[in-house]
GROMACS .gro file of N, CA and C in nm:
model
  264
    1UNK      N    1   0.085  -0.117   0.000
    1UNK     CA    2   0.000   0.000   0.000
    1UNK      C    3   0.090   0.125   0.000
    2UNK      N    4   0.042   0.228  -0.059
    2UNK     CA    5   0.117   0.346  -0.086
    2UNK      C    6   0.108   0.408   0.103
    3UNK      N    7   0.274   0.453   0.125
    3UNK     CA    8   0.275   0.538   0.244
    3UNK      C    9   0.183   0.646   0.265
    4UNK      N   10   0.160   0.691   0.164
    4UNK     CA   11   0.063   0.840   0.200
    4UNK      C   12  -0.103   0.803   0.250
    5UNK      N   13  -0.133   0.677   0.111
    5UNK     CA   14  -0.291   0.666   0.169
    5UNK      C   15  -0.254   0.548   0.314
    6UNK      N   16  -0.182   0.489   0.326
    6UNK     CA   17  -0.176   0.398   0.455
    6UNK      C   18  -0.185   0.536   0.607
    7UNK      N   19  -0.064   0.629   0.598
    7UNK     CA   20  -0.099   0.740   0.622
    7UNK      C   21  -0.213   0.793   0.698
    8UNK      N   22  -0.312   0.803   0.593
    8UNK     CA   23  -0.463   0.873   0.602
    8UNK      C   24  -0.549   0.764   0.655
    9UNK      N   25  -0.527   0.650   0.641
    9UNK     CA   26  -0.579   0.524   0.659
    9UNK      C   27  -0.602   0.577   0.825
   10UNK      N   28  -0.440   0.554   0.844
   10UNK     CA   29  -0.399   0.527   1.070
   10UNK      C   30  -0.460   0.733   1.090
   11UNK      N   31  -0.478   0.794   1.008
   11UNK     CA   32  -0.492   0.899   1.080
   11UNK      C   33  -0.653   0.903   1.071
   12UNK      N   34  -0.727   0.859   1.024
   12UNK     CA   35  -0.868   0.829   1.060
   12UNK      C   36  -0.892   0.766   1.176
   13UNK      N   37  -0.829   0.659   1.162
   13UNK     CA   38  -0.796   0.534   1.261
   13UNK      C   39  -0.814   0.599   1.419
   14UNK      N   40  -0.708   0.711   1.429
   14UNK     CA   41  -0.646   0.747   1.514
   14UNK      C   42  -0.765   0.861   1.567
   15UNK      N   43  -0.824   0.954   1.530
   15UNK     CA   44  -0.954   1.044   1.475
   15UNK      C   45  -1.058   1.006   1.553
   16UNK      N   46  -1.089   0.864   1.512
   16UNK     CA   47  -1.249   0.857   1.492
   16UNK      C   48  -1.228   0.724   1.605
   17UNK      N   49  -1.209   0.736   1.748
   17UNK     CA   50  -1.245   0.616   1.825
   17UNK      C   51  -1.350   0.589   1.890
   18UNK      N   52  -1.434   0.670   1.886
   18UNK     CA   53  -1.587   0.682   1.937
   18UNK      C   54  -1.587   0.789   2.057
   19UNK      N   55  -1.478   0.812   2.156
   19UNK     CA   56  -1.469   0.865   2.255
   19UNK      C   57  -1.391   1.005   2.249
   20UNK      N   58  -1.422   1.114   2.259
   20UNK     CA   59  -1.361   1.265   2.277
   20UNK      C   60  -1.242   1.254   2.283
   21UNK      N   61  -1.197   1.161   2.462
   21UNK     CA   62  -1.064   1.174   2.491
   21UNK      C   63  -0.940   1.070   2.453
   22UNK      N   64  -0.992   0.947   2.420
   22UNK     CA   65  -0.916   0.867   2.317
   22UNK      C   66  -0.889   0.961   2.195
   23UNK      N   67  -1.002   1.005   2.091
   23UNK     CA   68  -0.987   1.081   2.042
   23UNK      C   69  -0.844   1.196   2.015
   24UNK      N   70  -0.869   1.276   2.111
   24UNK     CA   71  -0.726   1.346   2.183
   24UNK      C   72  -0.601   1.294   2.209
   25UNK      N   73  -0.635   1.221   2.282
   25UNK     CA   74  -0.496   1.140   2.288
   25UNK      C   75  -0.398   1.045   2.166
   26UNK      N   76  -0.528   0.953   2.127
   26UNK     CA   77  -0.470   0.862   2.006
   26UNK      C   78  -0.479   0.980   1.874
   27UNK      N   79  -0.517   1.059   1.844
   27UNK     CA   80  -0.518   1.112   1.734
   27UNK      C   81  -0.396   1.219   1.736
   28UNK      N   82  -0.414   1.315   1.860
   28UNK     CA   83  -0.334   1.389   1.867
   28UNK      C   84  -0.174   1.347   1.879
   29UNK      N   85  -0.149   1.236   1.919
   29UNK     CA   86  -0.053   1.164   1.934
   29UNK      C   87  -0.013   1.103   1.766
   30UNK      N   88  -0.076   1.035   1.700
   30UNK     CA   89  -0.050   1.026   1.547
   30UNK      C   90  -0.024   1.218   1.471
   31UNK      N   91  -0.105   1.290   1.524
   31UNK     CA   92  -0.068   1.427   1.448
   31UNK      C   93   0.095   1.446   1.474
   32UNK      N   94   0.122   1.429   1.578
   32UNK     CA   95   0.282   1.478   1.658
   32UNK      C   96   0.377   1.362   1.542
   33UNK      N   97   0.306   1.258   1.553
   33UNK     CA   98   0.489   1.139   1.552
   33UNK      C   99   0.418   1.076   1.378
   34UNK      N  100   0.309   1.043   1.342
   34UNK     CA  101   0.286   0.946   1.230
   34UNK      C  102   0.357   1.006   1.079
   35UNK      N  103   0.391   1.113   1.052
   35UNK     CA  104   0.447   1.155   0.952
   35UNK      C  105   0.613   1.080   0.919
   36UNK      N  106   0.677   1.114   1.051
   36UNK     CA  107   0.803   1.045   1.051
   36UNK      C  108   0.858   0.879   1.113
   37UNK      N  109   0.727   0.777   1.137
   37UNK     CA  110   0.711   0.662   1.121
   37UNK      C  111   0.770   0.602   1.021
   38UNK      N  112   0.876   0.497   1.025
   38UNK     CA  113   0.943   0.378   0.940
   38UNK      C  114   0.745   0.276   0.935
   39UNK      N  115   0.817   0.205   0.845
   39UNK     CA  116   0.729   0.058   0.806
   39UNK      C  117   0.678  -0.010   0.988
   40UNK      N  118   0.825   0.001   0.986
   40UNK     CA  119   0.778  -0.073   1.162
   40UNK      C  120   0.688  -0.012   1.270
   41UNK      N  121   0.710   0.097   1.287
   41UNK     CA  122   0.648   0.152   1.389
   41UNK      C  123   0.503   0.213   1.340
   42UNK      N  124   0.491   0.211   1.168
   42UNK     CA  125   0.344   0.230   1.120
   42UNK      C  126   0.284   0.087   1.173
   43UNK      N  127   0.379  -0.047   1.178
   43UNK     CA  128   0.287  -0.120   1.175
   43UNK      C  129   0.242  -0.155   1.321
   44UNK      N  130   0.311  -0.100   1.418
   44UNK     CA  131   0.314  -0.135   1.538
   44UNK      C  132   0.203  -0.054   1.604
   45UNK      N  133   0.191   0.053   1.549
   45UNK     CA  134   0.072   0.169   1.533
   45UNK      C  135  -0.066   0.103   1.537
   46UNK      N  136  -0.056   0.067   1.391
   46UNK     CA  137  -0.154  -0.003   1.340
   46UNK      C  138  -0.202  -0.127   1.430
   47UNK      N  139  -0.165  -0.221   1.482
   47UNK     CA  140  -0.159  -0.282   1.608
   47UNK      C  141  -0.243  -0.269   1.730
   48UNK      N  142  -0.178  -0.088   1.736
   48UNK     CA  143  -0.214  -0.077   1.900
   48UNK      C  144  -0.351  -0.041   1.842
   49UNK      N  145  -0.360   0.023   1.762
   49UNK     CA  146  -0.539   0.064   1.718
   49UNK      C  147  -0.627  -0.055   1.753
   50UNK      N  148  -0.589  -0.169   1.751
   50UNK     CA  149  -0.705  -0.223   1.761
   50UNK      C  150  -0.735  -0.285   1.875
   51UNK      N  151  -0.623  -0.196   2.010
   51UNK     CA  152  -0.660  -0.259   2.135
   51UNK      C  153  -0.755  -0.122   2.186
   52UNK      N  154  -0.801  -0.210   2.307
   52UNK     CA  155  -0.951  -0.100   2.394
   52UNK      C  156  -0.870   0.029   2.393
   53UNK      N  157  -0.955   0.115   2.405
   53UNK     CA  158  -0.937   0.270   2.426
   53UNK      C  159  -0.885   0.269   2.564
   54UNK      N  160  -0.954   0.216   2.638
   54UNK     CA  161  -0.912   0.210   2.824
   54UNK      C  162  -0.748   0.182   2.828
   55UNK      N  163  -0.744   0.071   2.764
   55UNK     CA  164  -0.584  -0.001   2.751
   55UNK      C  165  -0.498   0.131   2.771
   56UNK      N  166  -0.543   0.188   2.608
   56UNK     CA  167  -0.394   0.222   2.536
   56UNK      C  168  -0.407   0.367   2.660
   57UNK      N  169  -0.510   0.468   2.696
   57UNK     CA  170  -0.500   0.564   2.784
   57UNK      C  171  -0.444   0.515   2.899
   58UNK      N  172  -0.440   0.380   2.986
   58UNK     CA  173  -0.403   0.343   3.063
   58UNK      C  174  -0.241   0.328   3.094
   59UNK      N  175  -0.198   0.284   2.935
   59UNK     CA  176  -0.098   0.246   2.951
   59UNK      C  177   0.006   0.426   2.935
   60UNK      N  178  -0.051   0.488   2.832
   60UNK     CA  179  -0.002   0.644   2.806
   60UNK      C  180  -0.005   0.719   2.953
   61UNK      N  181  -0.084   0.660   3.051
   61UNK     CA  182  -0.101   0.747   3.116
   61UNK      C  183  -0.017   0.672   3.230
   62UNK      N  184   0.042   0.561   3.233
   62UNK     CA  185   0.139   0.477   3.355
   62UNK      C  186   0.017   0.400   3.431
   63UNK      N  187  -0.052   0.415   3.405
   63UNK     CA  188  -0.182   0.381   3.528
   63UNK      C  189  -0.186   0.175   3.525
   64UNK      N  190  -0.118   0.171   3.429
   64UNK     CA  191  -0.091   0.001   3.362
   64UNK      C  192   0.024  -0.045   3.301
   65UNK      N  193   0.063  -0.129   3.339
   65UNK     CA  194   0.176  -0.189   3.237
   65UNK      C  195   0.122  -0.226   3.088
   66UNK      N  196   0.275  -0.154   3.044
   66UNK     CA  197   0.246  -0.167   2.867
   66UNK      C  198   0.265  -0.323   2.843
   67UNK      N  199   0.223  -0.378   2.775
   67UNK     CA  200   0.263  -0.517   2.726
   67UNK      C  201   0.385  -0.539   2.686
   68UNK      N  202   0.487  -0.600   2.665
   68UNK     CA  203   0.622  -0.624   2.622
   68UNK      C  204   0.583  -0.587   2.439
   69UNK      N  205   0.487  -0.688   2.398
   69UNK     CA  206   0.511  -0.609   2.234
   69UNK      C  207   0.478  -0.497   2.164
   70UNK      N  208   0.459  -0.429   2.276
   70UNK     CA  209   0.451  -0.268   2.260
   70UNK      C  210   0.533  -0.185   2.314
   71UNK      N  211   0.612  -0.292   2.394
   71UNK     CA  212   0.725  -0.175   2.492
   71UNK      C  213   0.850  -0.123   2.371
   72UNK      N  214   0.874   0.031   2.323
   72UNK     CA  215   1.001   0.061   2.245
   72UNK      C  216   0.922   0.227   2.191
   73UNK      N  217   0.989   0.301   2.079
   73UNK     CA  218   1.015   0.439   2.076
   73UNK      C  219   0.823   0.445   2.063
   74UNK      N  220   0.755   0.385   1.992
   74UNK     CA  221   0.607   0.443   1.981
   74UNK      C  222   0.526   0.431   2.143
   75UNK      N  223   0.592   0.328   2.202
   75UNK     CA  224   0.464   0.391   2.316
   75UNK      C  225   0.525   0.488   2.391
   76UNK      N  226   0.722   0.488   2.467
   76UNK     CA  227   0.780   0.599   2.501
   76UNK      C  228   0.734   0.740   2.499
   77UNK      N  229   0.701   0.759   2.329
   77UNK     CA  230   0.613   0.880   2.274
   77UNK      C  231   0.548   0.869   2.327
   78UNK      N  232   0.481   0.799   2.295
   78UNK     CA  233   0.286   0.811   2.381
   78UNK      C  234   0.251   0.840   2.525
   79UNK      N  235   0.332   0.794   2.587
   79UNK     CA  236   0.398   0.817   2.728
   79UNK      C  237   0.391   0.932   2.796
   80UNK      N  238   0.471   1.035   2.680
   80UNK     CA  239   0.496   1.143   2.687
   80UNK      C  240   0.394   1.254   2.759
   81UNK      N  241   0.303   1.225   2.697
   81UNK     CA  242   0.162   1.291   2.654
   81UNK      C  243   0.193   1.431   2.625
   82UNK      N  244   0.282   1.486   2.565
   82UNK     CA  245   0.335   1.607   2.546
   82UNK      C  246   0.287   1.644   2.400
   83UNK      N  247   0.175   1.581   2.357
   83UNK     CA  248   0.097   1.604   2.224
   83UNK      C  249  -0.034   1.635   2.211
   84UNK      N  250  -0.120   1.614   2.344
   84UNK     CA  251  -0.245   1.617   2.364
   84UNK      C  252  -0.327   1.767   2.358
   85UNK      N  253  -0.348   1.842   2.257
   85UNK     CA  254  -0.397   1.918   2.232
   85UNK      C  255  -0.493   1.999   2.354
   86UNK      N  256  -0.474   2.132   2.399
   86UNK     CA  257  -0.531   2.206   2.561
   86UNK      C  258  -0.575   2.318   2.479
   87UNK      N  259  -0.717   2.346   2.509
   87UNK     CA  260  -0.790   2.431   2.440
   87UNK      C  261  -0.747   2.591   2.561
   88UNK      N  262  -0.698   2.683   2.556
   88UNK     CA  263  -0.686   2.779   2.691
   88UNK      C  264  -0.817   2.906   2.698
   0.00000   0.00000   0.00000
């Protein structure tokens, strides 16, 4: 699949989780890092999308251990939460 529409693919993905603050988090988090993603970490991306919303905020937020095949630079980022968009 072409990088650009795979791309648009995870940034819908990432967009549209049913919930506001998943939303925020998983989307705003693909706005920050998905542009400069290798093959690997698109696919590792792609992955975490299809675990619960609770999970992945849980784990971004320390409140849970990350799973080992997610532990490396994409959840670190996510970690961060230094992407999450603050309306002032």
């Amino acid at each position: 699949m072409d990088r650009e529409i795979r791309l648009k693919r995870l940034h819908f993905r990432a967009w549209h989780r049913g919930v506001k603050e998943a939303d925020l988090l998983i989307g705003g988090f693909f706005d920050k890092h998905g542009a400069g993603w290798n093959e690997a970490e698109m696919d590792l991306f792609e992955e975490l999308l299809e675990e619960q919303d609770v999970d992945i905020m849980a784990w971004a937020m320390g409140t849970a251990l990350v799973p080992e095949r997610y532990a490396g630079t994409v959840m670190t980022a996510l970690k961060a939460l230094n992407y999450v968009p603050i309306s002032r």
